[in-house]
PDB file of C-alpha atoms in Angstrom:
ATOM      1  CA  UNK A  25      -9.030  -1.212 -16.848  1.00  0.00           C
ATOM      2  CA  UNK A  26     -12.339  -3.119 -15.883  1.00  0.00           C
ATOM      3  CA  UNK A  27     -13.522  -3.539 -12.643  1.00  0.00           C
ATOM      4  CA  UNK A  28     -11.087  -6.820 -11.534  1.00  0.00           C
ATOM      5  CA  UNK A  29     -12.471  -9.599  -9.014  1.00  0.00           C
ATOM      6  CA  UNK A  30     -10.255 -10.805  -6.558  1.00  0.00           C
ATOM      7  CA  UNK A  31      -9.119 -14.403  -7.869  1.00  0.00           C
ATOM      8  CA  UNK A  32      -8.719 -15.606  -4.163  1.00  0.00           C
ATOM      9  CA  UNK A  33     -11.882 -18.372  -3.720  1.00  0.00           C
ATOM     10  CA  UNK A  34     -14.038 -17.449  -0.271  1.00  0.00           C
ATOM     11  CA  UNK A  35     -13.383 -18.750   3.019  1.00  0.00           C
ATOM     12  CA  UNK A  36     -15.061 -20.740   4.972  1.00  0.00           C
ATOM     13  CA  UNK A  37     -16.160 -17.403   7.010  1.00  0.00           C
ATOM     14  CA  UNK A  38     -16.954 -15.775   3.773  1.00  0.00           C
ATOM     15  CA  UNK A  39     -18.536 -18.060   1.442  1.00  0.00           C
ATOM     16  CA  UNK A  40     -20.560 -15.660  -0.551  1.00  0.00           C
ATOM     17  CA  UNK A  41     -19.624 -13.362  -3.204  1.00  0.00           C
ATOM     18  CA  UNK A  42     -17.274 -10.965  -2.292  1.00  0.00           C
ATOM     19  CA  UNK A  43     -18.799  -8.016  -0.245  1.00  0.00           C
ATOM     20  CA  UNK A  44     -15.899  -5.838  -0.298  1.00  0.00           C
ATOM     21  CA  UNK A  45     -15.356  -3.172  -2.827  1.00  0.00           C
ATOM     22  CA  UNK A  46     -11.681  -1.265  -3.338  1.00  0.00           C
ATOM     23  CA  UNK A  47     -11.542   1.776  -5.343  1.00  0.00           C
ATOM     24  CA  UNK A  48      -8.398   3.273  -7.048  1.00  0.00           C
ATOM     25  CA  UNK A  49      -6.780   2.806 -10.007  1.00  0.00           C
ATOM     26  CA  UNK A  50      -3.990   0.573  -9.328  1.00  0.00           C
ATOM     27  CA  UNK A  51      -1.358   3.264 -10.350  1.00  0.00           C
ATOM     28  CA  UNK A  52      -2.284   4.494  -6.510  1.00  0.00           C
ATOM     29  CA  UNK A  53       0.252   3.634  -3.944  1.00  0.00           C
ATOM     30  CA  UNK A  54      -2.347   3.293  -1.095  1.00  0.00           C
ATOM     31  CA  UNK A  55      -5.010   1.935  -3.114  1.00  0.00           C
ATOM     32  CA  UNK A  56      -2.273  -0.722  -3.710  1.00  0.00           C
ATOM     33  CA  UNK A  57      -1.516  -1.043  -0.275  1.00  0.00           C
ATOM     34  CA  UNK A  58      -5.010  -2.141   0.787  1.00  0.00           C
ATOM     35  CA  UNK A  59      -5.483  -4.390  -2.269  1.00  0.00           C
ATOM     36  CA  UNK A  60      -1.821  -6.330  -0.633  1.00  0.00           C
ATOM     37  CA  UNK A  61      -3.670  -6.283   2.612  1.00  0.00           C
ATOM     38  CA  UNK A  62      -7.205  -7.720   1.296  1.00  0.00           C
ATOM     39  CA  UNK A  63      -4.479 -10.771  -0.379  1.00  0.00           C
ATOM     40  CA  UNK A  64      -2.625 -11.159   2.315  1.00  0.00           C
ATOM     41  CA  UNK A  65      -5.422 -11.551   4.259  1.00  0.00           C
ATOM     42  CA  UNK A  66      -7.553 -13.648   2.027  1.00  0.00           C
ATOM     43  CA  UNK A  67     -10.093 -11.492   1.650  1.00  0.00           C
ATOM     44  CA  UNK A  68     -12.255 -11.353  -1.805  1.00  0.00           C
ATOM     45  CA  UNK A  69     -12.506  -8.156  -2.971  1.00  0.00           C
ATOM     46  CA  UNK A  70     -13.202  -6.313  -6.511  1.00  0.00           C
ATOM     47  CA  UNK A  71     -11.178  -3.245  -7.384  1.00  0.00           C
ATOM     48  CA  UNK A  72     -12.765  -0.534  -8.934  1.00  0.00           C
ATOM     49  CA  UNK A  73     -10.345   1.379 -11.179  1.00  0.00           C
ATOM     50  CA  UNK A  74     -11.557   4.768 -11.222  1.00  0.00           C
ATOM     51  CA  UNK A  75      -8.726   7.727 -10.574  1.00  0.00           C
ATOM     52  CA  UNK A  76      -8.962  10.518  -8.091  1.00  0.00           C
ATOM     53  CA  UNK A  77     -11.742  13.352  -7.805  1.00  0.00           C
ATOM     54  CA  UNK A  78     -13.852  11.472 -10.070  1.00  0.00           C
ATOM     55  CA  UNK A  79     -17.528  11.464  -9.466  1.00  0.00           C
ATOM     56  CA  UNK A  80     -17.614   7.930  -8.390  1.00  0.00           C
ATOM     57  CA  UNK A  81     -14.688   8.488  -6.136  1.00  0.00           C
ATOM     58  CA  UNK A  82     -15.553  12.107  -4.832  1.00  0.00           C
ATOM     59  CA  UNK A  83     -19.120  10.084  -3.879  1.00  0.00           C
ATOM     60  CA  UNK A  84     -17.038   8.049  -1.309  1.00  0.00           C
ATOM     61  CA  UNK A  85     -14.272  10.394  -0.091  1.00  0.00           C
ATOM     62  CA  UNK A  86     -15.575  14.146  -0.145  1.00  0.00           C
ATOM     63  CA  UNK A  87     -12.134  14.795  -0.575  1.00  0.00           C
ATOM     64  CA  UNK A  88     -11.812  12.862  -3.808  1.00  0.00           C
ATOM     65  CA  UNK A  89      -8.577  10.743  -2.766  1.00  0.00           C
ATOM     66  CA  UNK A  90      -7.466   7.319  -3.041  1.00  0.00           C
ATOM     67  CA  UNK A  91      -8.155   4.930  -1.860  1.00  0.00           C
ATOM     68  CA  UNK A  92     -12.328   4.209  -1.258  1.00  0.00           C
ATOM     69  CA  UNK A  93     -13.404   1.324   0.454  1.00  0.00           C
ATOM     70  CA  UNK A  94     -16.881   0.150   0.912  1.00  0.00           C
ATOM     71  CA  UNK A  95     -18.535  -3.273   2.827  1.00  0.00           C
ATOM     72  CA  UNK A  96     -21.948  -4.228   2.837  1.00  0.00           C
ATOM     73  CA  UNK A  97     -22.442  -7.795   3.824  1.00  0.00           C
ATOM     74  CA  UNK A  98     -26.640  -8.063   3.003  1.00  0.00           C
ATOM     75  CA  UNK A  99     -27.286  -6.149   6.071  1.00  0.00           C
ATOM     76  CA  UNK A 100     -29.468  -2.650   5.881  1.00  0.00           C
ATOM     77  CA  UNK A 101     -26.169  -0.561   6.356  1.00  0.00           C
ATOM     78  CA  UNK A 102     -23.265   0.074   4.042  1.00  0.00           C
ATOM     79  CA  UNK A 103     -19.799   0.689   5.143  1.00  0.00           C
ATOM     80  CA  UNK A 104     -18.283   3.253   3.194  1.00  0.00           C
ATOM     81  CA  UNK A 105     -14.032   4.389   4.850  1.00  0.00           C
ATOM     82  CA  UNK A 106     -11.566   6.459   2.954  1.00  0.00           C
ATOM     83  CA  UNK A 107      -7.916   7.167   4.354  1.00  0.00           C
ATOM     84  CA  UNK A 108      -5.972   4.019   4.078  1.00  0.00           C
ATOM     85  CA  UNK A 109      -4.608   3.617   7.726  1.00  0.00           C
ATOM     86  CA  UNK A 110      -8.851   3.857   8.496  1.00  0.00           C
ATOM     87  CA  UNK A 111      -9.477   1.229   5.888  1.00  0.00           C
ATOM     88  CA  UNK A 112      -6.281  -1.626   7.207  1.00  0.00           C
ATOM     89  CA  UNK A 113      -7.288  -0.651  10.939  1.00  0.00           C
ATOM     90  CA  UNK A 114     -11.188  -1.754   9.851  1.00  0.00           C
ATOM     91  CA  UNK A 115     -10.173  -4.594   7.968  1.00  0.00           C
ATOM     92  CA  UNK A 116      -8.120  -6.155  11.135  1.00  0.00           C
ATOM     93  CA  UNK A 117     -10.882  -5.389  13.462  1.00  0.00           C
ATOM     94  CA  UNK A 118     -13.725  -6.372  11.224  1.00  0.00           C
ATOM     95  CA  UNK A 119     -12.363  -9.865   9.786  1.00  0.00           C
ATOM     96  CA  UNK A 120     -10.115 -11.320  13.183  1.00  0.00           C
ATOM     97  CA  UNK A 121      -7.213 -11.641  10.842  1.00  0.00           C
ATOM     98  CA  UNK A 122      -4.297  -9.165  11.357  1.00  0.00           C
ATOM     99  CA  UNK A 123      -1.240  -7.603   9.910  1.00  0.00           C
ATOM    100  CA  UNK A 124      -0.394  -6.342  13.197  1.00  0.00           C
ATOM    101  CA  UNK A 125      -1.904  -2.757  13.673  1.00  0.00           C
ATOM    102  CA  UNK A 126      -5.045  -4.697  16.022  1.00  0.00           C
ATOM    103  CA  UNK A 127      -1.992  -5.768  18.031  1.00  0.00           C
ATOM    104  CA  UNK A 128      -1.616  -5.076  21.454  1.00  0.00           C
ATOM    105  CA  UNK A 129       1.665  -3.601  22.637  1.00  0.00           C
ATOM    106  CA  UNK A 130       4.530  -2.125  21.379  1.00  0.00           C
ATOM    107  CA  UNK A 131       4.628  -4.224  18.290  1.00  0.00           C
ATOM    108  CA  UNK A 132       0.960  -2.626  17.021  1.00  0.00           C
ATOM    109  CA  UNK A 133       2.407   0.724  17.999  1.00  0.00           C
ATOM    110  CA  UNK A 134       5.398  -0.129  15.570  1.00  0.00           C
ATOM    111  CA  UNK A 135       3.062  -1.224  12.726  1.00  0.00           C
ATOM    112  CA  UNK A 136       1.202   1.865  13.222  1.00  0.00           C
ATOM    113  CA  UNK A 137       4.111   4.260  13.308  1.00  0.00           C
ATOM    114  CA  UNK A 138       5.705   2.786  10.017  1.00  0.00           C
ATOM    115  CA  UNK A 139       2.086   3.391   8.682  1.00  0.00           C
ATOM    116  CA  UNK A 140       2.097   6.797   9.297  1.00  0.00           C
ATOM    117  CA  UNK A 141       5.779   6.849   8.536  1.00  0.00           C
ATOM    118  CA  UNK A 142       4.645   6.431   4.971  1.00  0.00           C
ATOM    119  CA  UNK A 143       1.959   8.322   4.481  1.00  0.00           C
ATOM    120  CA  UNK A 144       3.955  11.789   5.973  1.00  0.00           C
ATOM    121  CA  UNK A 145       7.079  11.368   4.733  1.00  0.00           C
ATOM    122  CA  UNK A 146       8.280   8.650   2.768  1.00  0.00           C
ATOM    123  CA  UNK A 147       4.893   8.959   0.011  1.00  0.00           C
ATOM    124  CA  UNK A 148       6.051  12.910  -0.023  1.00  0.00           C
ATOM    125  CA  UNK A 149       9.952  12.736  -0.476  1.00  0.00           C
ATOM    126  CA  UNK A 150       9.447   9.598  -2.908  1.00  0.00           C
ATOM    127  CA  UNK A 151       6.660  10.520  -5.146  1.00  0.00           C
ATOM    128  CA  UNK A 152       6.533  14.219  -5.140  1.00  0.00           C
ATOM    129  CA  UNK A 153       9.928  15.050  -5.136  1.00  0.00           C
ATOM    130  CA  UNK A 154      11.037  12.288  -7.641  1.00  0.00           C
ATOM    131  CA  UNK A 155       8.784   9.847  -9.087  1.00  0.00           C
ATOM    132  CA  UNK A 156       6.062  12.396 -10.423  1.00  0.00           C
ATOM    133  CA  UNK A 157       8.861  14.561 -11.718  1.00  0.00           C
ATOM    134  CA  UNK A 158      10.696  11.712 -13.433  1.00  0.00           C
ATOM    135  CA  UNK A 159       7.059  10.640 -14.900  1.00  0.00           C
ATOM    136  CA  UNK A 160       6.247  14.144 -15.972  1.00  0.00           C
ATOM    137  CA  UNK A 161       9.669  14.413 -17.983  1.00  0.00           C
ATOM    138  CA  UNK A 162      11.244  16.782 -15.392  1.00  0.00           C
ATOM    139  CA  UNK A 163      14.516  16.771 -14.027  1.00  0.00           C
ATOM    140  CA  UNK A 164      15.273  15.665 -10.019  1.00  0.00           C
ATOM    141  CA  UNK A 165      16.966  18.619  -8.343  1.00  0.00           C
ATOM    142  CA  UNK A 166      19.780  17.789  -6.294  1.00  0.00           C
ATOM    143  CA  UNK A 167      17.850  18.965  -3.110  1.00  0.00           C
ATOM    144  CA  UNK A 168      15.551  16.453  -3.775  1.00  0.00           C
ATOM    145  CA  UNK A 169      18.472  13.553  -4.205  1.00  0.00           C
ATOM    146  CA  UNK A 170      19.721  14.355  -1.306  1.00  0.00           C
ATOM    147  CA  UNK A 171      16.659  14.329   0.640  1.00  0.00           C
ATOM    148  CA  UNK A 172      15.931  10.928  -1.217  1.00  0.00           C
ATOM    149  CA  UNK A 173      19.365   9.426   0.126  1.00  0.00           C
ATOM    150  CA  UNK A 174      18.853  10.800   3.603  1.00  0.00           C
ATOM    151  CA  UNK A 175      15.407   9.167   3.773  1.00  0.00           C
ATOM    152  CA  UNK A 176      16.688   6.028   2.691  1.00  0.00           C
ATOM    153  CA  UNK A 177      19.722   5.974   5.137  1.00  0.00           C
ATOM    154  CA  UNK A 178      16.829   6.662   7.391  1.00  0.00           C
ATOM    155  CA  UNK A 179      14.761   3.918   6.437  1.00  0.00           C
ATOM    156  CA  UNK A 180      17.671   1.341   6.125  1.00  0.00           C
ATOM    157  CA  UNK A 181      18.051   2.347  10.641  1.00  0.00           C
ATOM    158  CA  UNK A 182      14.755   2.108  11.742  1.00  0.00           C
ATOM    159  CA  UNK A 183      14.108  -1.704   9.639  1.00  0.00           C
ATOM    160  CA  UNK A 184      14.547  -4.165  12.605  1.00  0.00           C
ATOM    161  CA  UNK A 185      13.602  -7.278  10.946  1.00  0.00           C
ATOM    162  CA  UNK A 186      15.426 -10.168   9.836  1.00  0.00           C
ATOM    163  CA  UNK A 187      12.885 -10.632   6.562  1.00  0.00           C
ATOM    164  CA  UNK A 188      10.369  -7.880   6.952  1.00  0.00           C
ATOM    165  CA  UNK A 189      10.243  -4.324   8.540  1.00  0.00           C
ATOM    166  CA  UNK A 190       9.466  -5.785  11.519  1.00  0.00           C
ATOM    167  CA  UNK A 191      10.276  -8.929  13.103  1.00  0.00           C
ATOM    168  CA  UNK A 192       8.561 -12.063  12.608  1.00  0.00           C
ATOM    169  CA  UNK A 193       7.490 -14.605  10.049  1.00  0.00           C
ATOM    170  CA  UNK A 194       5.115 -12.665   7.484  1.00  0.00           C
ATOM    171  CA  UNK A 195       4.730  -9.140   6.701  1.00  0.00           C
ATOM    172  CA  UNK A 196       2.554  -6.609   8.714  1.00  0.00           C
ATOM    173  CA  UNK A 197       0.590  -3.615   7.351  1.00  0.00           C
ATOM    174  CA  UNK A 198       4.750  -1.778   7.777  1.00  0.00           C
ATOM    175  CA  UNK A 199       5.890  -3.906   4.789  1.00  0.00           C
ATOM    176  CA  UNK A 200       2.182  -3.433   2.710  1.00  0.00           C
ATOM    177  CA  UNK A 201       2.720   0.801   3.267  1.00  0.00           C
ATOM    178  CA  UNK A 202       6.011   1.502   2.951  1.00  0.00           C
ATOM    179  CA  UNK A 203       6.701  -1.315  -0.550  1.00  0.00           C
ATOM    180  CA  UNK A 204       4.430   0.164  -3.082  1.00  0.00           C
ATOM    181  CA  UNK A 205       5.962   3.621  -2.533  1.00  0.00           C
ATOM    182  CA  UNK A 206       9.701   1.670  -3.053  1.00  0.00           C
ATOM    183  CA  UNK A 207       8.475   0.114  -5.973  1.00  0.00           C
ATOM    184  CA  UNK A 208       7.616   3.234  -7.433  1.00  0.00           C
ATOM    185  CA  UNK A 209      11.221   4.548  -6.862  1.00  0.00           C
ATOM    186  CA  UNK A 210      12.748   1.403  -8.077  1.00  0.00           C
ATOM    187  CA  UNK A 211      10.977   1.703 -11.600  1.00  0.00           C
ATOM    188  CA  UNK A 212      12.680   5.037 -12.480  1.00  0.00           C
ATOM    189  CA  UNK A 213      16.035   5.688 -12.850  1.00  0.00           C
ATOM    190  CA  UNK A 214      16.551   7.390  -9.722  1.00  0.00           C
ATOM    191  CA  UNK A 215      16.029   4.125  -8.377  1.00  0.00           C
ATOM    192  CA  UNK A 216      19.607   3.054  -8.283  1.00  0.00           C
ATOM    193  CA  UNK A 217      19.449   4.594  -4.855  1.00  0.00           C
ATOM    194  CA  UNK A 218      18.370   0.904  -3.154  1.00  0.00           C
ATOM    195  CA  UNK A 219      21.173  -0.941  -4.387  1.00  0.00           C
ATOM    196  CA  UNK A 220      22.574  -2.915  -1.886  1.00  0.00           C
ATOM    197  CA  UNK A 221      21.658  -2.818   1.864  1.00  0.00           C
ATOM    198  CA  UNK A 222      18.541  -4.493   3.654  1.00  0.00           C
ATOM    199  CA  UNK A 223      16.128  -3.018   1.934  1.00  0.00           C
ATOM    200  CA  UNK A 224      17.246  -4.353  -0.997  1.00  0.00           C
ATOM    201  CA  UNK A 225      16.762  -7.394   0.175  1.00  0.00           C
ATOM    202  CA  UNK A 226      13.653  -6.937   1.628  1.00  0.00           C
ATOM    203  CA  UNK A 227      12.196  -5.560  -2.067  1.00  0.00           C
ATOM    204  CA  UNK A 228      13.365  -8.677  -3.454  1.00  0.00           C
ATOM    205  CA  UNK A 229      11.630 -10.917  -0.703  1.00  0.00           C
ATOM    206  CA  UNK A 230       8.551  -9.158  -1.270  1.00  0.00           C
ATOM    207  CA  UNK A 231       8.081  -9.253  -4.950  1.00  0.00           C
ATOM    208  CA  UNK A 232       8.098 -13.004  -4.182  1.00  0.00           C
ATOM    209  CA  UNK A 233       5.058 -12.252  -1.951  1.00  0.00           C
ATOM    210  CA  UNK A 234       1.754 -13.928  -3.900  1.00  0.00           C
ATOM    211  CA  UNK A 235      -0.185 -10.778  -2.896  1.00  0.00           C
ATOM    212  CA  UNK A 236       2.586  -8.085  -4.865  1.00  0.00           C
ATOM    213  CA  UNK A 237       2.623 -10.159  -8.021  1.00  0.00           C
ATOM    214  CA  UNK A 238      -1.730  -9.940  -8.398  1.00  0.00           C
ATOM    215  CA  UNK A 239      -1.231  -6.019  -7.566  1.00  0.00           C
ATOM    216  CA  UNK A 240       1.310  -5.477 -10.393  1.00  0.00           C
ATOM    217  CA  UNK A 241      -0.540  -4.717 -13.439  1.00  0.00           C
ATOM    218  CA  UNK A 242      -1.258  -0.973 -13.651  1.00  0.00           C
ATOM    219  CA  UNK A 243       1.273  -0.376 -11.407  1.00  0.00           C
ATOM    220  CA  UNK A 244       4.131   2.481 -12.809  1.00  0.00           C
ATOM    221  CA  UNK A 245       7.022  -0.328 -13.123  1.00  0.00           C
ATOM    222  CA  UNK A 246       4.117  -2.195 -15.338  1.00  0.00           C
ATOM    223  CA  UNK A 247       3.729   0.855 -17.291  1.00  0.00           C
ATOM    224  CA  UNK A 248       1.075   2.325 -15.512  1.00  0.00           C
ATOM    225  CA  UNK A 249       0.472   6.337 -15.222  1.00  0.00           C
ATOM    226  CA  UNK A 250      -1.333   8.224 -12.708  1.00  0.00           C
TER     227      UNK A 250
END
């Protein structure tokens, strides 16, 4: 996969060519995550496709993970983030528009803790322990089931939103961290797990978002490996 422009057309506070670059192949939960964000936002972007620990990517992120993110808008310094929580918290505070985690109050606290939420525990019990197993031809041990089932009983009590994670109209950096990971799950067979219950619901409400159907392609449900 090619280096991909954002379709979205520049706002009136960004008329130029898009300074922002994403990099990650879209197979990347979090890499997807911050490409939802840069939609949601309306933010022109191009994505960068490269995979983890490459050159290009150890360059940004010493580390070599996904996702990269770097910002240079003609001036003599370059922004270069990694860590995807670093890269949505930027974004909010650079650009004036937010998803909630520049929020004051408890509700930014909430955006943040479903943020980190993800990234400790729901990214290790969903894609270690069954969707890089299934994808690798293994079998899911029954420990790992179980700990799937509890995490989703879990996740089904702490949702207090009527239409998102959290309440309110659109979706906050909560429903952009938490769905890719989901939709992962969903496209294997151990998926059956979310039928029924809110965040059923909420899955299908979000793949109506404009943002998740442009982040699709490369994505595992689309066929995509990592």
């Amino acid at each position: 996969m090619a280096s991909v422009q954002s379709s979205l057309a520049p706002t009136p506070s960004h008329p130029l060519k898009p300074a922002i670059n994403l990099y990650g192949k879209p197979v990347s939960t979090f890499t997807r995550t911050i490409a939802l964000g840069l939609h949601e936002l309306s933010l022109p972007f191009t994505q960068h496709p490269h995979p983890p620990h490459s050159e290009t990517i150890t360059a940004l992120n010493p580390f070599g993970l996904l996702p990269a993110l770097t910002y240079n808008d003609g001036g003599p310094e370059r922004v270069v983030l990694f860590e995807a929580l670093a890269i949505a918290r930027w974004l909010e505070d650079t650009f004036g528009r937010g998803l909630g985690l520049n929020e004051s109050g408890m509700r930014g606290v909430k955006v943040h803790q479903w943020a980190s939420l993800c990234a400790a525990q729901v990214f290790r019990i969903v894609e270690f322990g069954v969707v890089k197993p299934v994808l690798a031809g293994k079998e899911v041990g029954q420990e790992e089931k179980q700990k799937l089932e509890e995490l989703l009983r879990i996740l089904e009590g702490l949702i207090e939103g009527d239409q998102w994670i959290l309440p309110g109209d659109t979706p906050t950096w909560a429903d952009l961290f938490l769905y890719p990971i989901l939709a992962d799950l969903e496209a294997v067979p151990e998926g059956k797990a979310l039928q029924g219950g809110q965040l059923k619901g909420w899955m299908v409400r979000m793949k109506q978002r404009e943002s998740v159907r442009r982040t699709y392609e490369g994505t595992v449900a689309d066929g995509g490996r990592p």
